[in-house]
Structures are given as C-alpha cells and as structure tokens.
CSV table of C-alpha atoms and ligand atoms in Angstrom, one decimal:
chain,number,residue,atom,x,y,z
A,1,MET,CA,-11.5,-143.0,-89.1
A,2,GLY,CA,-10.3,-139.7,-87.8
A,3,GLY,CA,-13.5,-139.0,-86.0
A,4,ALA,CA,-12.0,-139.7,-82.6
A,5,ALA,CA,-10.0,-136.4,-82.6
A,6,ARG,CA,-13.0,-134.1,-82.9
A,7,LEU,CA,-16.2,-133.9,-81.1
A,8,SER,CA,-19.2,-132.3,-82.7
A,9,ALA,CA,-21.3,-130.0,-80.6
A,10,PRO,CA,-24.3,-132.4,-80.3
A,11,ARG,CA,-22.0,-135.2,-79.0
A,12,ALA,CA,-20.4,-132.8,-76.5
A,13,LEU,CA,-24.0,-132.0,-75.2
A,14,VAL,CA,-24.8,-135.6,-74.9
A,15,LEU,CA,-21.6,-136.1,-72.9
A,16,TRP,CA,-22.3,-133.2,-70.5
A,17,ALA,CA,-25.9,-134.4,-70.1
A,18,ALA,CA,-24.7,-137.9,-69.3
A,19,LEU,CA,-22.1,-136.7,-66.9
A,20,GLY,CA,-24.8,-134.7,-65.1
A,21,ALA,CA,-27.0,-137.8,-64.9
A,22,ALA,CA,-24.1,-140.0,-63.7
A,23,ALA,CA,-23.5,-137.5,-60.8
A,24,HIS,CA,-27.0,-138.3,-59.5
A,25,ILE,CA,-26.9,-142.1,-59.6
A,26,GLY,CA,-24.7,-144.7,-58.0
A,27,PRO,CA,-21.3,-144.3,-56.5
A,28,ALA,CA,-18.6,-142.1,-58.1
A,29,PRO,CA,-16.7,-144.1,-60.7
A,30,ASP,CA,-13.0,-144.7,-60.3
A,31,PRO,CA,-11.6,-142.0,-62.6
A,32,GLU,CA,-8.7,-144.3,-63.7
A,33,ASP,CA,-11.0,-147.0,-64.7
A,34,TRP,CA,-13.9,-145.0,-66.1
A,35,TRP,CA,-13.8,-145.8,-69.8
A,36,SER,CA,-15.2,-148.4,-72.2
A,37,TYR,CA,-15.3,-149.4,-75.8
A,38,LYS,CA,-19.0,-149.0,-76.1
A,39,ASP,CA,-20.6,-145.8,-74.7
A,40,ASN,CA,-23.4,-147.6,-73.0
A,41,LEU,CA,-22.9,-150.4,-70.5
A,42,GLN,CA,-25.8,-151.7,-68.4
A,43,GLY,CA,-27.7,-148.4,-69.0
A,44,ASN,CA,-25.1,-146.3,-67.2
A,45,PHE,CA,-22.9,-143.9,-69.2
A,46,VAL,CA,-19.3,-145.0,-69.4
A,47,PRO,CA,-17.3,-143.0,-71.9
A,48,GLY,CA,-16.4,-144.7,-75.1
A,49,PRO,CA,-13.4,-143.9,-77.4
A,50,PRO,CA,-14.7,-140.5,-78.6
A,51,PHE,CA,-14.9,-139.3,-75.0
A,52,TRP,CA,-11.7,-140.7,-73.5
A,53,GLY,CA,-9.7,-137.5,-74.0
A,54,LEU,CA,-12.5,-135.4,-72.5
A,55,VAL,CA,-13.4,-137.1,-69.3
A,56,ASN,CA,-9.9,-137.2,-67.7
A,57,ALA,CA,-7.3,-134.4,-68.0
A,58,ALA,CA,-4.5,-137.1,-67.9
A,59,TRP,CA,-6.0,-138.7,-71.0
A,60,SER,CA,-6.0,-135.6,-73.2
A,61,LEU,CA,-3.7,-137.2,-75.8
A,62,CYS,CA,-6.6,-139.6,-76.7
A,63,ALA,CA,-8.3,-136.5,-78.1
A,64,VAL,CA,-5.5,-134.2,-79.3
A,65,GLY,CA,-2.6,-136.5,-79.9
A,66,LYS,CA,-1.1,-136.7,-83.4
A,67,ARG,CA,0.8,-140.0,-82.9
A,68,GLN,CA,-2.2,-142.2,-82.0
A,69,SER,CA,-2.9,-145.9,-82.5
A,70,PRO,CA,-4.2,-148.1,-84.1
A,71,VAL,CA,-3.7,-147.2,-87.7
A,72,ASP,CA,-4.4,-148.6,-91.2
A,73,VAL,CA,-1.1,-149.6,-92.7
A,74,GLU,CA,-0.7,-149.3,-96.4
A,75,LEU,CA,2.1,-151.7,-97.2
A,76,LYS,CA,3.1,-149.8,-100.3
A,77,ARG,CA,3.8,-146.7,-98.1
A,78,ALA,CA,6.3,-148.6,-95.9
A,79,LEU,CA,9.9,-147.6,-96.5
A,80,TYR,CA,12.1,-150.6,-97.0
A,81,ASP,CA,15.0,-150.6,-94.5
A,82,PRO,CA,17.4,-153.5,-95.4
A,83,PHE,CA,19.4,-152.7,-92.2
A,84,LEU,CA,16.6,-153.6,-89.8
A,85,PRO,CA,17.9,-156.6,-87.8
A,86,PRO,CA,15.7,-159.6,-87.1
A,87,LEU,CA,13.6,-159.8,-83.9
A,88,ARG,CA,15.1,-161.6,-81.0
A,89,LEU,CA,13.4,-163.3,-78.1
A,90,SER,CA,15.1,-164.3,-74.9
A,91,THR,CA,13.5,-166.7,-72.5
A,92,GLY,CA,16.6,-168.0,-70.6
A,93,GLY,CA,15.6,-171.4,-71.9
A,94,GLU,CA,12.6,-171.5,-69.6
A,95,LYS,CA,9.0,-172.1,-70.4
A,96,LEU,CA,6.5,-169.3,-69.9
A,97,ARG,CA,3.9,-169.4,-67.2
A,98,GLY,CA,1.3,-167.0,-66.0
A,99,THR,CA,-2.4,-166.2,-65.7
A,100,LEU,CA,-5.0,-166.1,-68.4
A,101,TYR,CA,-7.4,-163.4,-67.3
A,102,ASN,CA,-10.8,-162.0,-68.4
A,103,THR,CA,-10.3,-158.3,-67.6
A,104,GLY,CA,-13.9,-157.4,-68.7
A,105,ARG,CA,-12.3,-155.6,-71.6
A,106,HIS,CA,-9.9,-158.1,-73.1
A,107,VAL,CA,-8.5,-161.6,-72.8
A,108,SER,CA,-5.1,-161.0,-71.2
A,109,PHE,CA,-2.3,-163.4,-70.4
A,110,LEU,CA,-0.1,-162.0,-67.6
A,111,PRO,CA,3.2,-163.7,-67.3
A,112,ALA,CA,4.5,-164.7,-63.9
A,113,PRO,CA,7.5,-162.6,-62.6
A,114,ARG,CA,9.8,-165.4,-63.6
A,115,PRO,CA,11.1,-166.3,-66.1
A,116,VAL,CA,11.6,-162.8,-67.6
A,117,VAL,CA,10.9,-162.8,-71.4
A,118,ASN,CA,12.8,-160.1,-73.4
A,119,VAL,CA,12.3,-159.0,-76.9
A,120,SER,CA,14.9,-156.9,-78.8
A,121,GLY,CA,16.1,-156.4,-82.4
A,122,GLY,CA,14.1,-155.1,-85.3
A,123,PRO,CA,13.7,-151.3,-84.6
A,124,LEU,CA,14.3,-151.7,-80.9
A,125,LEU,CA,17.5,-150.2,-79.5
A,126,TYR,CA,16.7,-151.5,-76.0
A,127,SER,CA,15.7,-154.8,-74.5
A,128,HIS,CA,12.0,-154.8,-73.6
A,129,ARG,CA,10.4,-157.1,-71.1
A,130,LEU,CA,7.1,-158.8,-71.8
A,131,SER,CA,4.3,-157.7,-69.4
A,132,GLU,CA,1.1,-158.8,-71.1
A,133,LEU,CA,-0.3,-160.7,-74.0
A,134,ARG,CA,-3.7,-159.2,-75.1
A,135,LEU,CA,-6.2,-160.7,-77.5
A,136,LEU,CA,-8.8,-158.6,-79.3
A,137,PHE,CA,-11.3,-160.1,-81.6
A,138,GLY,CA,-14.5,-159.4,-83.6
A,139,ALA,CA,-18.1,-160.5,-83.6
A,140,ARG,CA,-17.7,-161.7,-87.1
A,141,ASP,CA,-14.8,-163.1,-89.2
A,142,GLY,CA,-12.6,-160.5,-90.9
A,143,ALA,CA,-13.2,-157.8,-88.3
A,144,GLY,CA,-11.9,-157.4,-84.8
A,145,SER,CA,-8.3,-156.4,-85.1
A,146,GLU,CA,-7.4,-152.9,-84.1
A,147,HIS,CA,-4.8,-152.3,-86.8
A,148,GLN,CA,-5.6,-152.9,-90.5
A,149,ILE,CA,-3.4,-153.8,-93.4
A,150,ASN,CA,-4.2,-152.2,-96.8
A,151,HIS,CA,-7.7,-151.2,-95.4
A,152,GLN,CA,-8.4,-154.8,-94.3
A,153,GLY,CA,-9.2,-155.9,-90.8
A,154,PHE,CA,-8.6,-159.4,-89.4
A,155,SER,CA,-10.6,-161.6,-87.1
A,156,ALA,CA,-8.3,-161.0,-84.2
A,157,GLU,CA,-5.1,-159.3,-83.1
A,158,VAL,CA,-2.7,-160.6,-80.5
A,159,GLN,CA,-0.7,-157.8,-78.9
A,160,LEU,CA,2.5,-158.6,-76.9
A,161,ILE,CA,3.1,-155.6,-74.7
A,162,HIS,CA,6.6,-154.9,-73.4
A,163,PHE,CA,8.3,-152.2,-71.5
A,164,ASN,CA,11.9,-150.9,-71.8
A,165,GLN,CA,13.6,-152.5,-68.8
A,166,GLU,CA,16.9,-151.0,-69.5
A,167,LEU,CA,15.6,-147.5,-68.7
A,168,TYR,CA,12.5,-148.0,-66.5
A,169,GLY,CA,11.6,-150.1,-63.5
A,170,ASN,CA,8.1,-151.0,-64.4
A,171,LEU,CA,5.3,-150.7,-67.0
A,172,SER,CA,3.6,-147.7,-65.7
A,173,ALA,CA,6.8,-145.6,-65.4
A,174,ALA,CA,7.8,-146.7,-68.9
A,175,SER,CA,4.4,-146.0,-70.5
A,176,ARG,CA,4.8,-142.3,-69.6
A,177,SER,CA,8.4,-142.0,-70.8
A,178,PRO,CA,10.3,-141.8,-74.1
A,179,ASN,CA,11.0,-145.1,-75.8
A,180,GLY,CA,9.0,-146.7,-73.0
A,181,LEU,CA,7.0,-149.5,-74.7
A,182,ALA,CA,7.2,-152.0,-77.6
A,183,ILE,CA,4.1,-153.8,-78.8
A,184,LEU,CA,4.3,-156.7,-81.2
A,185,SER,CA,1.1,-157.3,-83.1
A,186,PHE,CA,0.0,-160.5,-84.8
A,187,PHE,CA,-3.0,-160.7,-87.0
A,188,VAL,CA,-5.3,-163.7,-86.8
A,189,ASN,CA,-7.5,-165.4,-89.5
A,190,VAL,CA,-10.1,-168.0,-89.0
A,191,ALA,CA,-8.9,-171.1,-91.0
A,192,GLY,CA,-8.8,-174.9,-90.9
A,193,SER,CA,-5.7,-175.0,-88.8
A,194,SER,CA,-4.5,-173.3,-85.6
A,195,ASN,CA,-1.4,-171.8,-84.3
A,196,SER,CA,0.0,-174.1,-81.6
A,197,PHE,CA,0.6,-171.4,-79.0
A,198,LEU,CA,-2.9,-170.0,-79.4
A,199,SER,CA,-4.3,-173.5,-79.2
A,200,ARG,CA,-3.1,-173.8,-75.6
A,201,LEU,CA,-4.9,-170.6,-74.6
A,202,LEU,CA,-8.0,-171.3,-76.6
A,203,SER,CA,-8.5,-175.0,-75.8
A,204,ARG,CA,-12.0,-175.8,-74.4
A,205,ASP,CA,-10.6,-176.7,-71.1
A,206,THR,CA,-8.8,-173.4,-70.7
A,207,ILE,CA,-11.0,-170.8,-72.3
A,208,THR,CA,-14.2,-171.9,-70.4
A,209,ARG,CA,-12.4,-171.1,-67.1
A,210,ILE,CA,-12.4,-167.4,-68.0
A,211,SER,CA,-16.1,-167.0,-69.1
A,212,TYR,CA,-16.8,-164.0,-66.9
A,213,LYS,CA,-15.1,-160.8,-65.9
A,214,ASN,CA,-12.3,-161.3,-63.4
A,215,ASP,CA,-12.1,-165.0,-64.0
A,216,ALA,CA,-8.4,-166.2,-64.1
A,217,TYR,CA,-6.7,-169.4,-64.9
A,218,PHE,CA,-3.1,-170.4,-64.3
A,219,LEU,CA,-1.2,-171.8,-67.3
A,220,GLN,CA,2.4,-173.1,-67.5
A,221,ASP,CA,4.8,-174.9,-69.9
A,222,LEU,CA,4.1,-172.4,-72.7
A,223,SER,CA,6.6,-171.8,-75.5
A,224,LEU,CA,6.1,-168.3,-76.7
A,225,GLU,CA,8.3,-168.8,-79.7
A,226,LEU,CA,5.6,-171.0,-81.1
A,227,LEU,CA,3.4,-168.0,-81.5
A,228,PHE,CA,5.6,-166.6,-84.2
A,229,PRO,CA,5.2,-167.8,-87.8
A,230,GLU,CA,8.2,-169.8,-89.3
A,231,SER,CA,9.1,-166.8,-91.5
A,232,PHE,CA,7.7,-163.3,-91.5
A,233,GLY,CA,8.5,-159.7,-92.1
A,234,PHE,CA,7.3,-156.7,-90.1
A,235,VAL,CA,6.3,-153.1,-90.4
A,236,THR,CA,7.1,-150.6,-87.6
A,237,TYR,CA,5.8,-147.1,-86.7
A,238,GLN,CA,5.7,-144.8,-83.7
A,239,GLY,CA,2.3,-144.7,-82.0
A,240,SER,CA,0.5,-144.8,-78.8
A,241,LEU,CA,-1.3,-147.0,-76.3
A,242,SER,CA,-4.7,-147.8,-77.8
A,243,THR,CA,-6.3,-147.5,-74.4
A,244,PRO,CA,-6.4,-144.5,-72.0
A,245,PRO,CA,-4.1,-142.6,-71.3
A,246,CYS,CA,-3.1,-143.0,-75.0
A,247,SER,CA,0.5,-142.2,-74.2
A,248,GLU,CA,2.6,-141.7,-77.3
A,249,THR,CA,5.5,-143.8,-76.2
A,250,VAL,CA,4.9,-147.0,-78.2
A,251,THR,CA,7.1,-148.6,-80.9
A,252,TRP,CA,4.6,-150.8,-82.7
A,253,ILE,CA,5.9,-153.8,-84.7
A,254,LEU,CA,3.2,-155.4,-86.9
A,255,ILE,CA,4.0,-159.0,-88.0
A,256,ASP,CA,3.1,-159.2,-91.7
A,257,ARG,CA,2.2,-162.9,-91.8
A,258,ALA,CA,-1.2,-163.8,-90.2
A,259,LEU,CA,-1.7,-166.6,-87.7
A,260,ASN,CA,-4.6,-169.0,-87.9
A,261,ILE,CA,-7.2,-170.2,-85.4
A,262,THR,CA,-10.2,-172.5,-86.0
A,263,SER,CA,-13.8,-171.3,-86.2
A,264,LEU,CA,-14.5,-173.3,-83.0
A,265,GLN,CA,-11.8,-171.4,-81.1
A,266,MET,CA,-13.1,-168.1,-82.5
A,267,HIS,CA,-16.6,-169.1,-81.4
A,268,SER,CA,-15.4,-169.9,-77.8
A,269,LEU,CA,-13.9,-166.4,-77.6
A,270,ARG,CA,-17.1,-164.7,-78.6
A,271,LEU,CA,-18.9,-166.6,-75.8
A,272,LEU,CA,-16.7,-164.7,-73.2
A,273,SER,CA,-18.6,-162.1,-71.3
A,274,GLN,CA,-17.3,-158.7,-70.3
A,275,ASN,CA,-19.6,-158.8,-67.2
A,276,PRO,CA,-19.7,-160.9,-64.0
A,277,PRO,CA,-22.1,-163.8,-64.1
A,278,SER,CA,-24.7,-161.9,-62.1
A,279,GLN,CA,-25.1,-159.4,-64.9
A,280,ILE,CA,-26.4,-159.7,-68.5
A,281,PHE,CA,-24.1,-161.4,-71.1
A,282,GLN,CA,-22.2,-158.9,-73.2
A,283,SER,CA,-19.6,-160.4,-75.5
A,284,LEU,CA,-16.0,-159.3,-75.2
A,285,SER,CA,-15.9,-159.2,-79.0
A,286,GLY,CA,-15.6,-155.9,-80.8
A,287,ASN,CA,-13.5,-154.3,-78.0
A,288,GLY,CA,-11.0,-152.2,-79.8
A,289,ARG,CA,-10.3,-148.6,-80.5
A,290,PRO,CA,-11.3,-147.2,-83.9
A,291,LEU,CA,-8.6,-146.3,-86.4
A,292,GLN,CA,-6.6,-143.1,-85.9
A,293,PRO,CA,-5.0,-141.0,-88.7
A,294,LEU,CA,-1.5,-142.0,-89.6
A,295,ALA,CA,-0.8,-138.4,-90.8
A,296,HIS,CA,2.8,-138.0,-91.8
A,297,ARG,CA,4.3,-140.7,-89.7
A,298,ALA,CA,6.8,-143.0,-91.3
A,299,LEU,CA,6.2,-146.7,-91.8
A,300,ARG,CA,9.4,-148.8,-91.9
A,301,GLY,CA,9.6,-152.4,-92.9
A,302,ASN,CA,12.1,-155.2,-93.6
A,303,ARG,CA,10.5,-156.4,-96.8
A,304,ASP,CA,11.0,-154.7,-100.1
A,305,PRO,CA,7.5,-153.6,-101.2
A,306,ARG,CA,8.6,-153.6,-104.8
A,307,HIS,CA,8.7,-157.4,-104.6
A,308,PRO,CA,5.7,-158.1,-102.3
A,309,GLU,CA,5.2,-161.6,-103.8
A,310,ARG,CA,8.8,-162.7,-103.1
A,311,ARG,CA,8.8,-165.2,-100.3
A,312,CYS,CA,11.3,-164.0,-97.8
A,313,ARG,CA,13.6,-166.6,-96.5
A,314,GLY,CA,16.8,-166.4,-94.6
A,315,PRO,CA,17.8,-165.3,-91.1
A,316,ASN,CA,16.3,-161.8,-91.3
A,317,TYR,CA,12.8,-163.3,-91.6
A,318,ARG,CA,12.9,-165.6,-88.7
A,319,LEU,CA,12.6,-165.1,-85.0
A,320,HIS,CA,16.0,-165.5,-83.2
A,321,VAL,CA,15.6,-167.3,-79.9
A,322,ASP,CA,18.3,-166.9,-77.2
A,323,GLY,CA,18.6,-169.6,-74.6
A,324,ALA,CA,16.1,-172.0,-76.1
A,325,PRO,CA,17.2,-175.6,-75.8
A,326,HIS,CA,16.3,-176.3,-79.4
A,327,GLY,CA,16.9,-172.8,-80.9
A,328,ARG,CA,14.8,-171.9,-83.9
B,401,LIG,C1,16.5,-159.6,-70.2
B,401,LIG,O1,17.1,-158.3,-70.2
B,401,LIG,C2,17.8,-157.9,-69.0
B,401,LIG,C3,18.2,-156.5,-69.1
B,401,LIG,O2,18.7,-156.2,-70.4
B,401,LIG,C4,18.9,-158.9,-68.7
B,401,LIG,O3,19.5,-158.5,-67.4
B,401,LIG,C5,18.3,-160.3,-68.6
B,401,LIG,O4,19.4,-161.2,-68.4
B,401,LIG,C6,17.6,-160.6,-69.8
B,401,LIG,N1,16.9,-161.9,-69.7
B,401,LIG,C7,17.0,-162.9,-70.6
B,401,LIG,C8,16.3,-164.1,-70.3
B,401,LIG,O5,17.6,-162.7,-71.6
B,402,LIG,C1,7.1,-147.7,-61.0
B,402,LIG,O1,8.3,-147.0,-61.0
B,402,LIG,C2,8.2,-145.6,-60.5
B,402,LIG,C3,9.5,-144.8,-60.8
B,402,LIG,O2,10.6,-145.7,-61.0
B,402,LIG,C4,7.8,-145.7,-59.0
B,402,LIG,O3,7.7,-144.4,-58.5
B,402,LIG,C5,6.5,-146.4,-58.9
B,402,LIG,O4,6.2,-146.6,-57.5
B,402,LIG,C6,6.6,-147.8,-59.5
B,402,LIG,N1,5.3,-148.4,-59.6
B,402,LIG,C7,5.0,-149.6,-59.2
B,402,LIG,C8,3.6,-150.1,-59.4
B,402,LIG,O5,5.9,-150.4,-58.8
B,403,LIG,C1,-3.4,-170.3,-92.4
B,403,LIG,O1,-4.3,-171.0,-93.2
B,403,LIG,C2,-4.2,-170.7,-94.6
B,403,LIG,C3,-5.4,-171.2,-95.3
B,403,LIG,O2,-5.8,-172.4,-94.8
B,403,LIG,C4,-2.9,-171.3,-95.1
B,403,LIG,O3,-2.7,-171.0,-96.4
B,403,LIG,C5,-1.7,-170.6,-94.3
B,403,LIG,O4,-0.5,-171.2,-94.6
B,403,LIG,C6,-2.0,-170.8,-92.8
B,403,LIG,N1,-1.0,-170.0,-92.1
B,403,LIG,C7,-0.1,-170.5,-91.2
B,403,LIG,C8,0.8,-169.5,-90.5
B,403,LIG,O5,-0.1,-171.6,-90.9
C-alpha cells in the first residue's frame, strides 16, 4: 500500500534497462495499450502498476495523483449522511443485452447501445449511463477485489462503470472531465449459493465461450436489478480510474453487502486465460491495481456506523427501479 506513488532508484534503473531492451526487440508497442498488472508477460517487459505513471506522460496521475483508487475503506471512518437518497436504476422496462468479453485483462460485459441503463441517486447529482460491467477476481478465495473493507479483501469485485450522460457525450470525454464517471462496486464471496445475475454470466455454457483473450459471447434477457442485494447500504468517496490514465474523475459507490458465487463458478473464472490460445495459459485472476492511500479524503455512507449491527430496512436501503414491469 502506498508503494505505487514512489519509485526507488533500483526500480527506476530496472525500468530504463527494460525500456532500452524493448526498443531492440519486436514492434513498437501501442502506447495507449502498453500496460499490464504483472510486470512480465511472455518474457517481454510490459509496465505493471508501479510504472504506469512513468511510461506515458498522459498517465502521470497514476504516479503523482492524490485521489487514486482503489482504497481500503475503514467503515468506522465513514461519515453517516442521513440525507443520501437511495440508488435508482432506470432500464425503461427493458431487459439488458450485450457482449461478454475476455479483454485479456478482465472479464467485461459491454451493454448493447439499446436499451440505455441509467443510474442516479445516492451521491450522484447527474444521471449516469452504464458502459461496462467489469469483473476482477483472485487466485484464491478472500483475495482478488481491488477495494478492501476494514483491511479485508474479497474473492471478487464487480464494477459497474457509468459516465455522466447529462454533461458528456461518451465515456472517453467524461473520463477526462469533472464529475465524469460513477462506478458502483459489489464485493463477492465464495459461498453455497449464487447471485442470480452473476449465475447467468458464469454458467458453464457462457463462461467457456470466453476462455481466451478477445473471445466474446452475446447475451440477452438480463435483469441488472437482480445483481443488487435485497437491502444494502453504501459508502462513497472521490477517486480515480484504477487503470491508466488513472483520471481523478470517479465517484465510487461501494455496496456494503457482499454477493455470493459458488466455488465452481469461481473455479471457472480462474480457468480464463489472459492470452490467445496460441500462447501459454496465464490466468486472468489477480488482475487488479494495488491499494492506494486514502489520505484525507472523506468517506460518506448511508448507514450509521454507531449501529453497524442494526439491519437496515426501509426504502433507503433498497434499489429503486424505474420502468421495471414488476418494480422492486
Ligand atoms: C437516461 O437518462 C437520459 C438523460 O438523463 C434520459 O434522456 C433517458 O430517458 C434515461 N433513460 C432511462 C431508461 O431512464
Ligand atoms: C467523444 O466526445 C468527444 C467530445 O464530445 C469527441 O471529440 C470524441 O470524438 C468522442 N469520441 C468518440 C469515441 O465518440
Ligand atoms: C451469502 O452466503 C452467506 C453464507 O452462506 C449467507 O449468510 C448470505 O446471506 C448470502 N448472501 C446473499 C446476498 O445471499
């Protein structure tokens, strides 16, 4: 933790040596795509998290930013804000469809252009449009989430990435602009039961279609509201993208009740490769950015930390769904 911001002299030497070596072998890398989670892929140097901010001037926030993500959230530090409204999801009453995609870094679900899915409420002053669902997971249970709660990691983290569609026309413009992005994070445990939305993505029939990098599989008839727990609270803070360019334009909303998937589903995730079939198997597990310092940033939540054991019921602790035929 905190190590990402500073680079010791020996590590910098390693970097320059590696850059020099890379200049002599193979084609020049695409600078916008030249990063990884693990410094070494297939023997060629590809910069991992400590180097992101050094290899591309447009990514300098990855090294020097002070509002970076992910972070460890100590729930007792969260300020209770009883005026935070509940989260609201708008689907226009339509089912979600889109493409499940192995990007070589993550499992991503990219929604089709229609229907538009909006999220608002909570700390969000604008309506944000869903542009990606991203799934990060670990090589062993209890690790693999990017964020932590009270110093504890989870087996996986689902991130719903949205951009502010009231102010900006697309994700890339929004990601560079104030109040541009909203990311909802769900933590995932391995248990005997499974969240019904995640079961659709992780069924054997589906997940085996994206075994290798660039594999994609079209899915439809999804009900995103089923991803959300029946009742939940959330903690919010101002942070950044956890991938280059690490733009500090993200309102993070961490859902405080974990979802479940089965150990079989977890196992099938770990069998996904970040390489094409022609290259050696490297699991997609463990792809996440290390923790960044929270520093003096505020954590705001809709649960009273003085009564953490109290089960929160009532409309503030439920998802509000607009346009759903059987509203929840
Ligand atoms: C999503 O938000 C946009 C802009 O605020 C709005 O025009 C659109 O009708 C919303 N869609 C749904 C399904 O609520
Ligand atoms: C995103 O929006 C910006 C500014 O509104 C525009 O210049 C850019 O071409 C758009 N990018 C894409 C990929 O549509
Ligand atoms: C997840 O599983 C645990 C233990 O089996 C259970 O107590 C909890 O209620 C489950 N959570 C959800 C959201 O179903």
